[in-house]
CSV table of N, CA and C in Angstrom, one decimal:
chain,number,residue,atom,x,y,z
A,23,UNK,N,-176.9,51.0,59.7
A,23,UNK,CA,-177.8,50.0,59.4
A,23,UNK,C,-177.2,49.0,58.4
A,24,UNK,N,-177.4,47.7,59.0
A,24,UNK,CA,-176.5,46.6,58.1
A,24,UNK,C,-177.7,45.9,57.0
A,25,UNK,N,-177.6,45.9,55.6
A,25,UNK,CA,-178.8,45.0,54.7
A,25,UNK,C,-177.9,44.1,54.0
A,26,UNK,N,-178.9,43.2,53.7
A,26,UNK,CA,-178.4,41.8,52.9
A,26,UNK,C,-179.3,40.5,52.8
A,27,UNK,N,-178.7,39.6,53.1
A,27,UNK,CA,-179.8,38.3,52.6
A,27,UNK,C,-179.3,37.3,54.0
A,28,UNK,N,-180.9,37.1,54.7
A,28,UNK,CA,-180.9,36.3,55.6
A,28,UNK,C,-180.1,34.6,55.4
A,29,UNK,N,-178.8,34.3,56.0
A,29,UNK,CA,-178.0,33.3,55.4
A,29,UNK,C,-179.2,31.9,55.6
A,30,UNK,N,-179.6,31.9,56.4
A,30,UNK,CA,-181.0,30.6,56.4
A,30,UNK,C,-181.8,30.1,55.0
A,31,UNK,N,-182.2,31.5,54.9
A,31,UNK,CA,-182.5,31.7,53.2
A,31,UNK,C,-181.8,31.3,52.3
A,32,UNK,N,-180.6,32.3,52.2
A,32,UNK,CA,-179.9,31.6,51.2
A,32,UNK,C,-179.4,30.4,50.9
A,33,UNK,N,-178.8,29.6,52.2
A,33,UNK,CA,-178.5,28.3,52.6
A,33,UNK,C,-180.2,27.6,51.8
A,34,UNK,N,-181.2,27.9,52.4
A,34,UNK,CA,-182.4,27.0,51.6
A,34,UNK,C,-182.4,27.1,50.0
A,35,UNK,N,-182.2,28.2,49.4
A,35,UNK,CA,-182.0,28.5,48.1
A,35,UNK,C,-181.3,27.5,47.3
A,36,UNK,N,-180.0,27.8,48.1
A,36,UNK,CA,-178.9,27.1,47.0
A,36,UNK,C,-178.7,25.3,47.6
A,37,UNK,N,-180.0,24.8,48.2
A,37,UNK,CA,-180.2,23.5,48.9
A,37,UNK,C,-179.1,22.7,49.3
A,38,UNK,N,-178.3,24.0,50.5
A,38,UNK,CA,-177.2,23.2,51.2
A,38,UNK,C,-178.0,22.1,52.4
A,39,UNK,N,-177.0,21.3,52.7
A,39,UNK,CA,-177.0,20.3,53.6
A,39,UNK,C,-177.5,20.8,55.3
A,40,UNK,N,-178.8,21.0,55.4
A,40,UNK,CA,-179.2,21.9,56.8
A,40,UNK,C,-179.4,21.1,57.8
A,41,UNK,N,-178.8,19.9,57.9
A,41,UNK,CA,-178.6,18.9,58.8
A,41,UNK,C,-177.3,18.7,59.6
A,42,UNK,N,-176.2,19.8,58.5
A,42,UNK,CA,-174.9,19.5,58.9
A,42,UNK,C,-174.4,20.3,60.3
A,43,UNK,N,-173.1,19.6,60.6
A,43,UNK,CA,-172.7,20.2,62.4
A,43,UNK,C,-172.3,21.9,61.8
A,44,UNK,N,-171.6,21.6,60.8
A,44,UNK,CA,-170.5,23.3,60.6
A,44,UNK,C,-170.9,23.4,59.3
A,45,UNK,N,-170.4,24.6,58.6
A,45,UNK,CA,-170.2,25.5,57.5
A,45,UNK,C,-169.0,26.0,57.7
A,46,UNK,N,-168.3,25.7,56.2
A,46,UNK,CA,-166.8,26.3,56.4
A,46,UNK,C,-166.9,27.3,55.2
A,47,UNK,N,-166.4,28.8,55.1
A,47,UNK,CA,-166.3,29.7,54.4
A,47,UNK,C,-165.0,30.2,54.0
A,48,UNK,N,-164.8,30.5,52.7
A,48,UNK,CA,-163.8,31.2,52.4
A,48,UNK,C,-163.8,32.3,51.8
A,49,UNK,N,-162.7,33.7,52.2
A,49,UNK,CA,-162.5,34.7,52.3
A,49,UNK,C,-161.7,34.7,51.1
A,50,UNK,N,-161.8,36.5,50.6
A,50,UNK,CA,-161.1,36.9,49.0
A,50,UNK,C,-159.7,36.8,49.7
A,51,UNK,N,-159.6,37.0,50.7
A,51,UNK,CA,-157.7,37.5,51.6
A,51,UNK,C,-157.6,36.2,52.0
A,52,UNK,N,-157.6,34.9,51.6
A,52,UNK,CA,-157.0,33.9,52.3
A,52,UNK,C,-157.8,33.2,53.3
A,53,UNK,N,-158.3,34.1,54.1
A,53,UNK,CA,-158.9,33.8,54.7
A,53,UNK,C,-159.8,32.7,55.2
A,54,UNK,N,-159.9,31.7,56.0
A,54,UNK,CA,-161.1,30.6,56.0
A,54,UNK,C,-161.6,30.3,57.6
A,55,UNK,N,-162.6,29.8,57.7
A,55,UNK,CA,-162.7,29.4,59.2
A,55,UNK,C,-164.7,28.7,58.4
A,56,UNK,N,-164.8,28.6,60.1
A,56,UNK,CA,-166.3,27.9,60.2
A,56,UNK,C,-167.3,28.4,61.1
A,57,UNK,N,-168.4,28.0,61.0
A,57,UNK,CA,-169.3,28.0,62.2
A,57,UNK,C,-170.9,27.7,62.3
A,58,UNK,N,-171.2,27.8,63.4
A,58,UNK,CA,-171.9,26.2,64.0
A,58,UNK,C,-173.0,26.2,63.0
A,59,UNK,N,-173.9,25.4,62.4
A,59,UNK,CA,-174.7,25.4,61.8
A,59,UNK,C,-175.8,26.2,62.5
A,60,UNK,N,-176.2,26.0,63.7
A,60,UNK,CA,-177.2,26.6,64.4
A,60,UNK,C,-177.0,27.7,64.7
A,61,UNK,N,-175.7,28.6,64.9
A,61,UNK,CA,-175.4,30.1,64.6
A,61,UNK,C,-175.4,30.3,63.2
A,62,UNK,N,-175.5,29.9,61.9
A,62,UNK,CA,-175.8,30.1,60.6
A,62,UNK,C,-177.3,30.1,60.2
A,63,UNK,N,-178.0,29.4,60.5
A,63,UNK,CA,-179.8,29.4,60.7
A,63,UNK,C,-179.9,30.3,61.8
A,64,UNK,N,-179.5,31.0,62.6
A,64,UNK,CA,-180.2,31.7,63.4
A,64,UNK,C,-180.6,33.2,62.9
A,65,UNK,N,-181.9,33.8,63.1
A,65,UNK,CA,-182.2,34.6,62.4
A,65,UNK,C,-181.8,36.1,62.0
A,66,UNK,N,-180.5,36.2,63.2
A,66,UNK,CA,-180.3,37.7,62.7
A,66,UNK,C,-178.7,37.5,62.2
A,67,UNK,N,-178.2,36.3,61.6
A,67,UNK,CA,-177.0,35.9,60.5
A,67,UNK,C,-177.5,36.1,59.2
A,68,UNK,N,-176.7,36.8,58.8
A,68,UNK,CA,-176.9,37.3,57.6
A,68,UNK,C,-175.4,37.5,56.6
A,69,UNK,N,-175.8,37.3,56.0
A,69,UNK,CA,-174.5,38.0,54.1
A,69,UNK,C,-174.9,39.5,53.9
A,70,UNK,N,-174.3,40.1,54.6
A,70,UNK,CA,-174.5,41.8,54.5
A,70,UNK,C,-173.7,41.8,52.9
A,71,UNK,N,-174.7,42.7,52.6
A,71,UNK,CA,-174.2,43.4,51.0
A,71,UNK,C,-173.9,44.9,51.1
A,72,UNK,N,-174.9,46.0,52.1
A,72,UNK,CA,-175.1,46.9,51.9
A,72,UNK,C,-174.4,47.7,54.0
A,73,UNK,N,-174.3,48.9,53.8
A,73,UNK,CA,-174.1,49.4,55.1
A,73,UNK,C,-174.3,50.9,54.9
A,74,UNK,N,-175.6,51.3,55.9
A,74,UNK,CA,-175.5,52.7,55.6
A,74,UNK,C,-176.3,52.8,54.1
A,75,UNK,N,-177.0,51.9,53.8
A,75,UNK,CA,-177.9,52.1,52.2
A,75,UNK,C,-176.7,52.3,51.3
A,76,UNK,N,-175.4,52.2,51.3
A,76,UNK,CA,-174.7,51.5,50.7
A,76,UNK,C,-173.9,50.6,50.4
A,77,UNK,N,-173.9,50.1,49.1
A,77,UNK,CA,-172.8,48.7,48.7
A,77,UNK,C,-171.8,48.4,49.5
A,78,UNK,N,-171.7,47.5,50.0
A,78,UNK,CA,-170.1,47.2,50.6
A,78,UNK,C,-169.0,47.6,50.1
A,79,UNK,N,-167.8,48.8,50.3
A,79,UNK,CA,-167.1,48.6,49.4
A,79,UNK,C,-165.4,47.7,49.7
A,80,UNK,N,-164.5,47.5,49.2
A,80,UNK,CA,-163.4,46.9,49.1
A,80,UNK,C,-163.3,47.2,50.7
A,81,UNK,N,-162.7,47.9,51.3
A,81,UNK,CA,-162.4,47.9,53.0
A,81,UNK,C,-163.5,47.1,53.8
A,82,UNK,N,-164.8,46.9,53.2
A,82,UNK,CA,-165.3,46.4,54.1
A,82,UNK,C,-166.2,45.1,53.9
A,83,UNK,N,-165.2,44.1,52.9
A,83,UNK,CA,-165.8,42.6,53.0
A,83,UNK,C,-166.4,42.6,51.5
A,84,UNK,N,-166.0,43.5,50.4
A,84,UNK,CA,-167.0,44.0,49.1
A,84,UNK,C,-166.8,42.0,48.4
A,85,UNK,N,-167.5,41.3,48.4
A,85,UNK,CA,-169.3,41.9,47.9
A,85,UNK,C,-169.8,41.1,49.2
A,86,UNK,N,-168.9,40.6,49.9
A,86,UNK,CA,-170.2,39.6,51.0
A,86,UNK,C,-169.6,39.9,52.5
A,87,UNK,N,-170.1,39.9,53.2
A,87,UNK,CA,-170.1,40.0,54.7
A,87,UNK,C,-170.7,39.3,55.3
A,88,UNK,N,-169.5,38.1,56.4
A,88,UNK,CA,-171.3,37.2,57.2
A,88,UNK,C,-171.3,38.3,58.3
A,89,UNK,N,-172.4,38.6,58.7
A,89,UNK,CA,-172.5,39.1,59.9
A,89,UNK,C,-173.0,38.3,61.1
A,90,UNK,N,-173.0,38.2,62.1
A,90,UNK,CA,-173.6,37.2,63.1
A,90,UNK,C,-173.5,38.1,64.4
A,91,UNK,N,-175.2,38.4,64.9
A,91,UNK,CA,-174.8,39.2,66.0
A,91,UNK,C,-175.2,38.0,67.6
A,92,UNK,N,-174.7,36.8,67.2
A,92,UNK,CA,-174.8,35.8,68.6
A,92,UNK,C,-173.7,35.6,69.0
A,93,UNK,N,-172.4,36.0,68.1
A,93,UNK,CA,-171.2,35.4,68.7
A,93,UNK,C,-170.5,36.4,68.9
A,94,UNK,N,-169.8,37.0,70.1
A,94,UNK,CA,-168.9,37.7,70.5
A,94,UNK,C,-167.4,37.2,70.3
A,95,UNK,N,-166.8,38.2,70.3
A,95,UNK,CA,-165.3,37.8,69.7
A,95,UNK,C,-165.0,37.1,68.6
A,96,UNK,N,-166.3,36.9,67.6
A,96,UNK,CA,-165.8,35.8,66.6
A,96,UNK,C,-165.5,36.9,65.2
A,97,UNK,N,-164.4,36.6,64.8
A,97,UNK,CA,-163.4,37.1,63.3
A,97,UNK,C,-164.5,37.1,62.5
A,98,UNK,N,-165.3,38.2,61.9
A,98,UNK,CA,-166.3,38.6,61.1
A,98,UNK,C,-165.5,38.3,59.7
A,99,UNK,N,-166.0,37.5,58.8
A,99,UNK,CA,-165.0,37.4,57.7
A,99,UNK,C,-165.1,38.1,56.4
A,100,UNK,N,-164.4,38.8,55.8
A,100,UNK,CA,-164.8,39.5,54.9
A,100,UNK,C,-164.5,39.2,53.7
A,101,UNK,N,-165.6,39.4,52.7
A,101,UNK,CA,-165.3,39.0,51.0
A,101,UNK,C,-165.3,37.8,51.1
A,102,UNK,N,-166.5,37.5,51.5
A,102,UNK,CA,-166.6,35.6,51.5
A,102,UNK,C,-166.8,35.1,49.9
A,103,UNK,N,-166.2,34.3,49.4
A,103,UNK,CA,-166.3,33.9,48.2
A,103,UNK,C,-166.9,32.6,48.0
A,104,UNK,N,-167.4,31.9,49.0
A,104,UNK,CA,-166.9,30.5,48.9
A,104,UNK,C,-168.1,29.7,50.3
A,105,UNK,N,-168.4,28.8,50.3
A,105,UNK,CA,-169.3,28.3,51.6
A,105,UNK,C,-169.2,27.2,51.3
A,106,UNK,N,-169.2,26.1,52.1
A,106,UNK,CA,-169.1,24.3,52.1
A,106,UNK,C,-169.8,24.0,53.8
């Protein structure tokens, strides 16, 4: 069982631009990529913190995880630091 904070949510919180086409994120490993604004509002995208009723730890994305279960094959990014 995956927990965390619905990304819609938090996107409203921190009063990002919810009109825009993409969201680009970046990873603690370098890491960066994007995705569609309307797979980011969709409701089961989420910033996993927790797995298994516990913390994320370093092997698995420690502290943030996007998770997205609409897109197949897409590079789940771990340790996101960063959103634009």
């Amino acid at each position: 069982m995956v927990g965390g904070e619905n990304l819609r949510r938090f996107l409203e919180t921190v009063g990002a631009d919810m009109t825009a086409k993409y969201g680009a994120f970046h990873c603690n490993d370098d890491y960066y990529g994007s995705i569609e604004m309307a797979t980011a509002l969709h409701p089961q995208t989420m910033l996993a913190t927790r797995y298994a009723k516990e913390f994320l730890g370093d092997p698995y994305g420690y502290p943030l995880r996007l998770r997205t279960a609409t897109k197949l094959g897409f590079r789940i990014p771990n340790g996101s630091r960063r959103w634009k």
